[in-house]
PDB file of C-alpha atoms in Angstrom:
ATOM      1  CA  MET W   1     -24.611 -23.813   2.776  1.00  0.00           C
ATOM      2  CA  ASP W   2     -21.330 -25.745   2.951  1.00  0.00           C
ATOM      3  CA  ILE W   3     -18.696 -23.419   4.415  1.00  0.00           C
ATOM      4  CA  SER W   4     -16.149 -24.114   1.658  1.00  0.00           C
ATOM      5  CA  ALA W   5     -18.728 -23.213  -0.992  1.00  0.00           C
ATOM      6  CA  ALA W   6     -19.638 -20.096   1.028  1.00  0.00           C
ATOM      7  CA  VAL W   7     -16.000 -18.994   1.167  1.00  0.00           C
ATOM      8  CA  ASP W   8     -15.575 -19.525  -2.602  1.00  0.00           C
ATOM      9  CA  ARG W   9     -18.707 -17.447  -3.257  1.00  0.00           C
ATOM     10  CA  PHE W  10     -17.497 -14.716  -0.885  1.00  0.00           C
ATOM     11  CA  LEU W  11     -14.086 -14.532  -2.566  1.00  0.00           C
ATOM     12  CA  GLU W  12     -15.688 -14.290  -6.002  1.00  0.00           C
ATOM     13  CA  THR W  13     -17.765 -11.334  -4.785  1.00  0.00           C
ATOM     14  CA  LEU W  14     -14.737  -9.740  -3.156  1.00  0.00           C
ATOM     15  CA  ALA W  15     -12.672 -10.121  -6.308  1.00  0.00           C
ATOM     16  CA  ALA W  16     -15.139  -8.003  -8.241  1.00  0.00           C
ATOM     17  CA  GLY W  17     -14.312  -4.908  -6.204  1.00  0.00           C
ATOM     18  CA  GLY W  18     -11.413  -5.675  -3.910  1.00  0.00           C
ATOM     19  CA  SER W  19      -7.673  -5.661  -4.425  1.00  0.00           C
ATOM     20  CA  PRO W  20      -5.959  -8.919  -5.478  1.00  0.00           C
ATOM     21  CA  HIS W  21      -3.846  -8.758  -2.324  1.00  0.00           C
ATOM     22  CA  THR W  22      -6.942  -8.629  -0.093  1.00  0.00           C
ATOM     23  CA  VAL W  23      -8.534 -11.530  -1.970  1.00  0.00           C
ATOM     24  CA  ARG W  24      -5.379 -13.633  -1.530  1.00  0.00           C
ATOM     25  CA  SER W  25      -5.012 -12.724   2.158  1.00  0.00           C
ATOM     26  CA  TYR W  26      -8.676 -13.354   3.061  1.00  0.00           C
ATOM     27  CA  GLY W  27      -8.713 -16.519   0.977  1.00  0.00           C
ATOM     28  CA  SER W  28      -5.713 -17.933   2.817  1.00  0.00           C
ATOM     29  CA  ASP W  29      -7.193 -17.205   6.243  1.00  0.00           C
ATOM     30  CA  LEU W  30     -10.706 -18.418   5.453  1.00  0.00           C
ATOM     31  CA  ARG W  31      -9.495 -21.657   3.811  1.00  0.00           C
ATOM     32  CA  GLN W  32      -7.520 -22.268   6.962  1.00  0.00           C
ATOM     33  CA  LEU W  33     -10.791 -21.925   8.833  1.00  0.00           C
ATOM     34  CA  CYS W  34     -12.431 -24.376   6.465  1.00  0.00           C
ATOM     35  CA  ALA W  35      -9.586 -26.890   6.970  1.00  0.00           C
ATOM     36  CA  ASP W  36     -10.152 -26.734  10.738  1.00  0.00           C
ATOM     37  CA  LEU W  37     -13.886 -27.247  10.495  1.00  0.00           C
ATOM     38  CA  GLY W  38     -14.061 -29.876   7.727  1.00  0.00           C
ATOM     39  CA  ALA W  39     -17.584 -30.689   6.464  1.00  0.00           C
ATOM     40  CA  PHE W  40     -19.387 -27.848   8.148  1.00  0.00           C
ATOM     41  CA  ASP W  41     -22.361 -25.671   7.362  1.00  0.00           C
ATOM     42  CA  ALA W  42     -21.781 -21.935   7.347  1.00  0.00           C
ATOM     43  CA  GLU W  43     -24.979 -21.530   9.441  1.00  0.00           C
ATOM     44  CA  SER W  44     -23.094 -23.148  12.355  1.00  0.00           C
ATOM     45  CA  LEU W  45     -20.398 -20.504  12.486  1.00  0.00           C
ATOM     46  CA  SER W  46     -20.374 -19.253  16.102  1.00  0.00           C
ATOM     47  CA  GLU W  47     -18.434 -16.999  18.391  1.00  0.00           C
ATOM     48  CA  THR W  48     -16.933 -20.063  20.084  1.00  0.00           C
ATOM     49  CA  VAL W  49     -15.725 -21.463  16.776  1.00  0.00           C
ATOM     50  CA  ILE W  50     -14.188 -18.144  15.754  1.00  0.00           C
ATOM     51  CA  ARG W  51     -12.441 -17.689  19.091  1.00  0.00           C
ATOM     52  CA  GLU W  52     -10.928 -21.132  18.889  1.00  0.00           C
ATOM     53  CA  TYR W  53      -9.751 -20.482  15.345  1.00  0.00           C
ATOM     54  CA  LEU W  54      -8.059 -17.258  16.404  1.00  0.00           C
ATOM     55  CA  ARG W  55      -6.524 -18.912  19.473  1.00  0.00           C
ATOM     56  CA  LYS W  56      -5.094 -21.725  17.397  1.00  0.00           C
ATOM     57  CA  HIS W  57      -3.725 -19.728  14.469  1.00  0.00           C
ATOM     58  CA  GLY W  58      -3.231 -16.189  15.795  1.00  0.00           C
ATOM     59  CA  LYS W  59       0.369 -16.405  16.967  1.00  0.00           C
ATOM     60  CA  SER W  60       0.688 -12.620  17.356  1.00  0.00           C
ATOM     61  CA  PRO W  61      -1.691  -9.688  17.846  1.00  0.00           C
ATOM     62  CA  ARG W  62      -1.044  -8.610  14.268  1.00  0.00           C
ATOM     63  CA  THR W  63      -1.940 -12.060  12.901  1.00  0.00           C
ATOM     64  CA  ARG W  64      -5.049 -12.356  15.064  1.00  0.00           C
ATOM     65  CA  ALA W  65      -6.239  -8.926  13.979  1.00  0.00           C
ATOM     66  CA  ARG W  66      -5.768  -9.816  10.302  1.00  0.00           C
ATOM     67  CA  LYS W  67      -7.628 -13.100  10.648  1.00  0.00           C
ATOM     68  CA  LEU W  68     -10.463 -11.491  12.613  1.00  0.00           C
ATOM     69  CA  CYS W  69     -10.789  -8.874   9.861  1.00  0.00           C
ATOM     70  CA  ALA W  70     -11.138 -11.650   7.274  1.00  0.00           C
ATOM     71  CA  VAL W  71     -13.741 -13.508   9.379  1.00  0.00           C
ATOM     72  CA  ARG W  72     -15.775 -10.330   9.939  1.00  0.00           C
ATOM     73  CA  ALA W  73     -15.860  -9.557   6.255  1.00  0.00           C
ATOM     74  CA  PHE W  74     -17.019 -13.134   5.656  1.00  0.00           C
ATOM     75  CA  THR W  75     -19.738 -13.071   8.348  1.00  0.00           C
ATOM     76  CA  LYS W  76     -20.992  -9.751   6.973  1.00  0.00           C
ATOM     77  CA  PHE W  77     -21.294 -11.398   3.562  1.00  0.00           C
ATOM     78  CA  LEU W  78     -23.153 -14.382   5.093  1.00  0.00           C
ATOM     79  CA  ILE W  79     -25.643 -11.969   6.685  1.00  0.00           C
ATOM     80  CA  GLU W  80     -26.136 -10.136   3.383  1.00  0.00           C
ATOM     81  CA  VAL W  81     -26.940 -13.384   1.494  1.00  0.00           C
ATOM     82  CA  GLY W  82     -29.274 -14.587   4.252  1.00  0.00           C
ATOM     83  CA  VAL W  83     -27.171 -17.439   5.578  1.00  0.00           C
ATOM     84  CA  LEU W  84     -26.734 -15.879   9.036  1.00  0.00           C
ATOM     85  CA  SER W  85     -29.202 -13.708  10.925  1.00  0.00           C
ATOM     86  CA  GLY W  86     -26.621 -12.169  13.242  1.00  0.00           C
ATOM     87  CA  ASP W  87     -22.872 -11.578  13.372  1.00  0.00           C
ATOM     88  CA  PRO W  88     -21.135 -14.157  15.642  1.00  0.00           C
ATOM     89  CA  SER W  89     -17.911 -12.093  15.562  1.00  0.00           C
ATOM     90  CA  VAL W  90     -19.447  -8.943  17.003  1.00  0.00           C
ATOM     91  CA  GLY W  91     -18.450  -9.755  20.599  1.00  0.00           C
ATOM     92  CA  ILE W  92     -14.814 -10.465  19.799  1.00  0.00           C
ATOM     93  CA  GLU W  93     -12.503  -7.531  20.341  1.00  0.00           C
ATOM     94  CA  ALA W  94      -9.588  -7.005  18.004  1.00  0.00           C
ATOM     95  CA  PRO W  95      -6.204  -7.228  19.721  1.00  0.00           C
ATOM     96  CA  ILE W  96      -4.266  -4.044  20.180  1.00  0.00           C
ATOM     97  CA  LYS W  97      -1.751  -3.630  17.407  1.00  0.00           C
ATOM     98  CA  ARG W  98       1.387  -1.600  17.784  1.00  0.00           C
ATOM     99  CA  THR W  99       1.696   0.615  14.753  1.00  0.00           C
ATOM    100  CA  ARG W 100       5.088   0.255  13.149  1.00  0.00           C
ATOM    101  CA  LEU W 101       5.991   3.135  10.905  1.00  0.00           C
ATOM    102  CA  PRO W 102       8.013   2.508   7.743  1.00  0.00           C
ATOM    103  CA  LYS W 103      11.426   4.070   7.736  1.00  0.00           C
ATOM    104  CA  ASP W 104      11.810   7.248   5.732  1.00  0.00           C
ATOM    105  CA  ILE W 105      15.039   8.454   4.174  1.00  0.00           C
ATOM    106  CA  SER W 106      16.301  12.011   4.037  1.00  0.00           C
ATOM    107  CA  PRO W 107      15.794  14.256   1.018  1.00  0.00           C
ATOM    108  CA  GLU W 108      19.507  13.998   0.353  1.00  0.00           C
ATOM    109  CA  GLN W 109      19.349  10.194   0.444  1.00  0.00           C
ATOM    110  CA  ALA W 110      16.318  10.208  -1.850  1.00  0.00           C
ATOM    111  CA  ASP W 111      18.186  12.422  -4.324  1.00  0.00           C
ATOM    112  CA  ALA W 112      21.223  10.139  -4.112  1.00  0.00           C
ATOM    113  CA  LEU W 113      19.082   7.102  -4.801  1.00  0.00           C
ATOM    114  CA  VAL W 114      17.326   8.623  -7.813  1.00  0.00           C
ATOM    115  CA  ASP W 115      20.501  10.246  -9.175  1.00  0.00           C
ATOM    116  CA  ALA W 116      22.947   7.367  -8.468  1.00  0.00           C
ATOM    117  CA  GLU W 117      25.280   6.709 -11.366  1.00  0.00           C
ATOM    118  CA  MET W 118      24.745   3.134 -12.545  1.00  0.00           C
ATOM    119  CA  GLY W 119      26.370   3.154 -15.976  1.00  0.00           C
ATOM    120  CA  ASP W 120      23.871   2.035 -18.583  1.00  0.00           C
ATOM    121  CA  THR W 121      20.820   2.340 -16.380  1.00  0.00           C
ATOM    122  CA  PRO W 122      17.680   1.532 -18.352  1.00  0.00           C
ATOM    123  CA  LEU W 123      15.526   4.584 -18.953  1.00  0.00           C
ATOM    124  CA  ARG W 124      12.637   2.544 -17.520  1.00  0.00           C
ATOM    125  CA  ASP W 125      14.365   2.114 -14.158  1.00  0.00           C
ATOM    126  CA  GLN W 126      15.073   5.828 -13.851  1.00  0.00           C
ATOM    127  CA  ALA W 127      11.496   6.680 -14.692  1.00  0.00           C
ATOM    128  CA  VAL W 128      10.213   4.197 -12.108  1.00  0.00           C
ATOM    129  CA  LEU W 129      12.402   5.689  -9.371  1.00  0.00           C
ATOM    130  CA  GLU W 130      11.408   9.243 -10.246  1.00  0.00           C
ATOM    131  CA  LEU W 131       7.728   8.300 -10.084  1.00  0.00           C
ATOM    132  CA  LEU W 132       8.017   6.358  -6.799  1.00  0.00           C
ATOM    133  CA  TYR W 133       9.567   9.323  -5.011  1.00  0.00           C
ATOM    134  CA  GLY W 134       8.055  12.125  -7.097  1.00  0.00           C
ATOM    135  CA  ALA W 135       4.435  11.000  -6.708  1.00  0.00           C
ATOM    136  CA  GLY W 136       4.536   8.772  -3.624  1.00  0.00           C
ATOM    137  CA  LEU W 137       3.127   5.740  -5.404  1.00  0.00           C
ATOM    138  CA  ARG W 138       2.942   2.196  -4.154  1.00  0.00           C
ATOM    139  CA  ALA W 139       4.926  -0.303  -6.212  1.00  0.00           C
ATOM    140  CA  SER W 140       1.625  -1.962  -7.167  1.00  0.00           C
ATOM    141  CA  GLU W 141       0.303   1.396  -8.448  1.00  0.00           C
ATOM    142  CA  VAL W 142       3.387   1.947 -10.584  1.00  0.00           C
ATOM    143  CA  VAL W 143       3.054  -1.428 -12.298  1.00  0.00           C
ATOM    144  CA  ALA W 144      -0.711  -0.998 -12.783  1.00  0.00           C
ATOM    145  CA  ALA W 145      -0.373   2.377 -14.520  1.00  0.00           C
ATOM    146  CA  ASN W 146      -1.719   2.497 -18.072  1.00  0.00           C
ATOM    147  CA  ILE W 147      -0.446   4.722 -20.863  1.00  0.00           C
ATOM    148  CA  VAL W 148      -3.951   6.117 -21.531  1.00  0.00           C
ATOM    149  CA  ASP W 149      -4.042   7.457 -17.949  1.00  0.00           C
ATOM    150  CA  LEU W 150      -0.754   9.350 -18.317  1.00  0.00           C
ATOM    151  CA  ASP W 151      -0.688  13.066 -19.164  1.00  0.00           C
ATOM    152  CA  LEU W 152       2.933  14.244 -19.415  1.00  0.00           C
ATOM    153  CA  LYS W 153       1.963  17.757 -20.463  1.00  0.00           C
ATOM    154  CA  SER W 154      -0.002  18.321 -17.284  1.00  0.00           C
ATOM    155  CA  ARG W 155       2.256  15.983 -15.292  1.00  0.00           C
ATOM    156  CA  MET W 156      -0.659  13.879 -14.049  1.00  0.00           C
ATOM    157  CA  LEU W 157      -1.407  10.171 -13.804  1.00  0.00           C
ATOM    158  CA  LYS W 158      -4.623   8.369 -12.908  1.00  0.00           C
ATOM    159  CA  VAL W 159      -3.739   5.453 -10.637  1.00  0.00           C
ATOM    160  CA  ARG W 160      -5.689   2.579  -9.132  1.00  0.00           C
ATOM    161  CA  GLY W 161      -4.933   2.106  -5.455  1.00  0.00           C
ATOM    162  CA  LYS W 162      -6.197  -0.285  -2.817  1.00  0.00           C
ATOM    163  CA  GLY W 163      -9.660  -1.588  -3.536  1.00  0.00           C
ATOM    164  CA  ARG W 164      -9.170  -0.458  -7.143  1.00  0.00           C
ATOM    165  CA  LYS W 165     -10.082   3.076  -6.151  1.00  0.00           C
ATOM    166  CA  GLU W 166      -8.907   5.641  -8.670  1.00  0.00           C
ATOM    167  CA  ARG W 167      -7.235   8.961  -7.895  1.00  0.00           C
ATOM    168  CA  ILE W 168      -5.192  11.555  -9.760  1.00  0.00           C
ATOM    169  CA  VAL W 169      -1.552  12.100  -8.741  1.00  0.00           C
ATOM    170  CA  VAL W 170       0.723  14.839  -9.913  1.00  0.00           C
ATOM    171  CA  PHE W 171       4.517  14.859 -10.292  1.00  0.00           C
ATOM    172  CA  GLY W 172       7.309  17.296 -11.056  1.00  0.00           C
ATOM    173  CA  GLU W 173       9.374  17.972 -14.140  1.00  0.00           C
ATOM    174  CA  PRO W 174      12.202  15.518 -13.265  1.00  0.00           C
ATOM    175  CA  ALA W 175       9.727  12.640 -13.218  1.00  0.00           C
ATOM    176  CA  ALA W 176       7.973  13.903 -16.358  1.00  0.00           C
ATOM    177  CA  GLU W 177      11.241  14.172 -18.246  1.00  0.00           C
ATOM    178  CA  ALA W 178      12.392  10.706 -17.134  1.00  0.00           C
ATOM    179  CA  ILE W 179       9.078   9.177 -18.155  1.00  0.00           C
ATOM    180  CA  GLU W 180       9.119  10.951 -21.522  1.00  0.00           C
ATOM    181  CA  ARG W 181      12.671   9.730 -22.268  1.00  0.00           C
ATOM    182  CA  TYR W 182      11.576   6.201 -21.430  1.00  0.00           C
ATOM    183  CA  VAL W 183       8.346   6.345 -23.470  1.00  0.00           C
ATOM    184  CA  ASP W 184      10.163   7.785 -26.482  1.00  0.00           C
ATOM    185  CA  GLY W 185      13.214   5.591 -26.259  1.00  0.00           C
ATOM    186  CA  GLU W 186      12.506   2.166 -24.684  1.00  0.00           C
ATOM    187  CA  ARG W 187       8.843   1.588 -24.042  1.00  0.00           C
ATOM    188  CA  ALA W 188       7.278  -1.319 -25.941  1.00  0.00           C
ATOM    189  CA  ASP W 189       3.754  -1.259 -27.304  1.00  0.00           C
ATOM    190  CA  GLY W 190       0.986  -2.227 -24.912  1.00  0.00           C
ATOM    191  CA  GLU W 191      -1.451  -0.736 -22.445  1.00  0.00           C
ATOM    192  CA  SER W 192       0.910  -0.506 -19.458  1.00  0.00           C
ATOM    193  CA  VAL W 193       3.274   2.400 -18.913  1.00  0.00           C
ATOM    194  CA  PHE W 194       6.069   0.151 -17.647  1.00  0.00           C
ATOM    195  CA  SER W 195       6.771  -3.223 -19.166  1.00  0.00           C
ATOM    196  CA  GLY W 196       9.348  -5.955 -19.061  1.00  0.00           C
ATOM    197  CA  ARG W 197      10.185  -9.029 -21.156  1.00  0.00           C
ATOM    198  CA  ASN W 198       6.943 -10.754 -20.259  1.00  0.00           C
ATOM    199  CA  GLY W 199       4.609  -7.803 -20.461  1.00  0.00           C
ATOM    200  CA  ARG W 200       3.527  -5.603 -17.572  1.00  0.00           C
ATOM    201  CA  LEU W 201       6.237  -4.981 -14.992  1.00  0.00           C
ATOM    202  CA  SER W 202       5.971  -6.895 -11.706  1.00  0.00           C
ATOM    203  CA  THR W 203       6.204  -5.409  -8.224  1.00  0.00           C
ATOM    204  CA  ARG W 204       9.208  -7.643  -7.581  1.00  0.00           C
ATOM    205  CA  THR W 205      11.019  -5.986 -10.465  1.00  0.00           C
ATOM    206  CA  VAL W 206      10.284  -2.574  -8.950  1.00  0.00           C
ATOM    207  CA  GLN W 207      11.781  -3.806  -5.689  1.00  0.00           C
ATOM    208  CA  ARG W 208      14.916  -4.991  -7.549  1.00  0.00           C
ATOM    209  CA  ILE W 209      15.272  -1.573  -9.200  1.00  0.00           C
ATOM    210  CA  VAL W 210      15.472   0.052  -5.768  1.00  0.00           C
ATOM    211  CA  GLU W 211      17.763  -2.705  -4.438  1.00  0.00           C
ATOM    212  CA  ARG W 212      20.263  -2.167  -7.287  1.00  0.00           C
ATOM    213  CA  ARG W 213      20.426   1.562  -6.646  1.00  0.00           C
ATOM    214  CA  ARG W 214      20.422   1.738  -2.863  1.00  0.00           C
ATOM    215  CA  GLY W 215      23.949   0.327  -2.505  1.00  0.00           C
ATOM    216  CA  MET W 216      25.407   2.956  -4.818  1.00  0.00           C
ATOM    217  CA  ALA W 217      23.546   5.679  -2.958  1.00  0.00           C
ATOM    218  CA  GLY W 218      24.754   4.499   0.483  1.00  0.00           C
ATOM    219  CA  LEU W 219      21.246   3.725   1.726  1.00  0.00           C
ATOM    220  CA  PRO W 220      20.435   1.111   4.394  1.00  0.00           C
ATOM    221  CA  ALA W 221      19.755  -2.426   3.238  1.00  0.00           C
ATOM    222  CA  ASP W 222      16.047  -2.189   4.144  1.00  0.00           C
ATOM    223  CA  ALA W 223      15.364   0.823   1.881  1.00  0.00           C
ATOM    224  CA  SER W 224      12.463  -0.153  -0.385  1.00  0.00           C
ATOM    225  CA  PRO W 225       9.835   1.303  -2.750  1.00  0.00           C
ATOM    226  CA  HIS W 226       7.686   1.791   0.341  1.00  0.00           C
ATOM    227  CA  SER W 227      10.470   3.833   1.923  1.00  0.00           C
ATOM    228  CA  LEU W 228      10.273   6.224  -1.012  1.00  0.00           C
ATOM    229  CA  ARG W 229       6.493   6.549  -0.631  1.00  0.00           C
ATOM    230  CA  HIS W 230       6.819   7.270   3.085  1.00  0.00           C
ATOM    231  CA  SER W 231       9.624   9.745   2.408  1.00  0.00           C
ATOM    232  CA  PHE W 232       7.513  11.502  -0.236  1.00  0.00           C
ATOM    233  CA  ALA W 233       4.823  12.141   2.375  1.00  0.00           C
ATOM    234  CA  THR W 234       7.206  13.030   5.217  1.00  0.00           C
ATOM    235  CA  HIS W 235       9.171  15.469   3.081  1.00  0.00           C
ATOM    236  CA  LEU W 236       5.953  17.171   1.983  1.00  0.00           C
ATOM    237  CA  LEU W 237       4.832  17.608   5.595  1.00  0.00           C
ATOM    238  CA  ASN W 238       8.231  18.861   6.674  1.00  0.00           C
ATOM    239  CA  GLY W 239       8.065  21.377   3.809  1.00  0.00           C
ATOM    240  CA  GLY W 240       4.735  22.752   5.081  1.00  0.00           C
ATOM    241  CA  ALA W 241       2.113  20.756   3.166  1.00  0.00           C
ATOM    242  CA  ASP W 242      -1.166  20.297   4.971  1.00  0.00           C
ATOM    243  CA  LEU W 243      -2.166  16.846   6.103  1.00  0.00           C
ATOM    244  CA  LYS W 244      -5.385  16.763   4.045  1.00  0.00           C
ATOM    245  CA  THR W 245      -3.473  17.333   0.809  1.00  0.00           C
ATOM    246  CA  VAL W 246      -1.002  14.605   1.664  1.00  0.00           C
ATOM    247  CA  GLN W 247      -3.913  12.273   2.451  1.00  0.00           C
ATOM    248  CA  GLN W 248      -5.380  12.915  -1.020  1.00  0.00           C
ATOM    249  CA  LEU W 249      -2.028  12.387  -2.739  1.00  0.00           C
ATOM    250  CA  LEU W 250      -1.438   9.088  -0.951  1.00  0.00           C
ATOM    251  CA  GLY W 251      -4.956   7.854  -1.562  1.00  0.00           C
ATOM    252  CA  HIS W 252      -5.783   7.200   2.096  1.00  0.00           C
ATOM    253  CA  GLU W 253      -9.461   6.908   3.033  1.00  0.00           C
ATOM    254  CA  SER W 254      -8.813   7.937   6.623  1.00  0.00           C
ATOM    255  CA  LEU W 255      -6.926  11.019   7.725  1.00  0.00           C
ATOM    256  CA  GLY W 256      -5.872   8.981  10.772  1.00  0.00           C
ATOM    257  CA  THR W 257      -4.001   6.618   8.496  1.00  0.00           C
ATOM    258  CA  THR W 258      -2.070   9.532   7.042  1.00  0.00           C
ATOM    259  CA  GLN W 259      -1.281  10.901  10.504  1.00  0.00           C
ATOM    260  CA  VAL W 260       0.303   7.599  11.511  1.00  0.00           C
ATOM    261  CA  TYR W 261       1.955   6.946   8.182  1.00  0.00           C
ATOM    262  CA  THR W 262       3.553  10.339   7.894  1.00  0.00           C
ATOM    263  CA  SER W 263       4.918  11.018  11.354  1.00  0.00           C
ATOM    264  CA  VAL W 264       5.803  14.705  11.487  1.00  0.00           C
ATOM    265  CA  SER W 265       9.452  15.184  12.424  1.00  0.00           C
ATOM    266  CA  VAL W 266      10.461  16.524  15.819  1.00  0.00           C
ATOM    267  CA  GLU W 267      12.415  19.237  14.004  1.00  0.00           C
ATOM    268  CA  ARG W 268       9.279  20.600  12.366  1.00  0.00           C
ATOM    269  CA  LEU W 269       7.296  20.484  15.610  1.00  0.00           C
ATOM    270  CA  ARG W 270      10.067  22.370  17.345  1.00  0.00           C
ATOM    271  CA  ASP W 271      10.161  24.889  14.512  1.00  0.00           C
ATOM    272  CA  VAL W 272       6.421  25.517  14.840  1.00  0.00           C
ATOM    273  CA  ILE W 273       6.741  26.110  18.598  1.00  0.00           C
ATOM    274  CA  GLU W 274       9.667  28.483  18.130  1.00  0.00           C
ATOM    275  CA  LYS W 275       7.902  30.535  15.451  1.00  0.00           C
ATOM    276  CA  LYS W 276       4.281  30.491  16.672  1.00  0.00           C
ATOM    277  CA  HIS W 277       4.340  30.353  20.481  1.00  0.00           C
ATOM    278  CA  PRO W 278       5.062  33.585  22.353  1.00  0.00           C
ATOM    279  CA  ARG W 279       7.437  31.805  24.725  1.00  0.00           C
ATOM    280  CA  GLY W 280       8.739  29.260  22.261  1.00  0.00           C
ATOM    281  CA  LYS W 281      12.166  30.726  21.690  1.00  0.00           C
TER     282      LYS W 281
END
């Protein structure tokens, strides 16, 4: 099988159950591999070829790890469809990646961001901010939310996260009230909860909503929708929520991901020692 045709077939299969972001990312990396190899049969994919590709294009450990992940998903597909009998990437170790945590903001800063006075702020923008911080959603999950999945009475929303996996999130009364005001006052007809001039809201618009408000709230220039998600989780943990519950609310498959993503503050660790250890005070 020609490698370009194999990549196209793999991406079509991936698109049926994977996230659009993953499809784009894997597609970019694998087409780069195709460009290097030219007219090449997928059966000839070897460990040497993969290592050379990673050496040439992996300028950092993070980039090499991402490209190796794409290649491994591709070789697994080639094995499943009978093109390869073994995995040529199995002997290649992923580079060590330093985990960089997103910055969180304090509860006071989050309140200032959500409550910042902006004159004639659209009801939509206020509802988006309340949901980002009140439910810890990704920007992509906010824009993908559908009106049929929203239950304001029970303050619940069914969202589709990475890999199109569904979960139920809950939110408080401030978010419910903001969303209800928007739905009753500004929302246009359609399946999406949040919409703009051209239909469903884009993630870039969500980013701009945060950007417009962060200056008024005195937040750093790098505060983003992701900062609100990270802060949602960190503030829950600092308030005493258990890690498993936070994992479920964030939609993480692995508890390890949640442990890294929601670094428990030193203040809380110190508080636990002082209260629970006999010689902690």
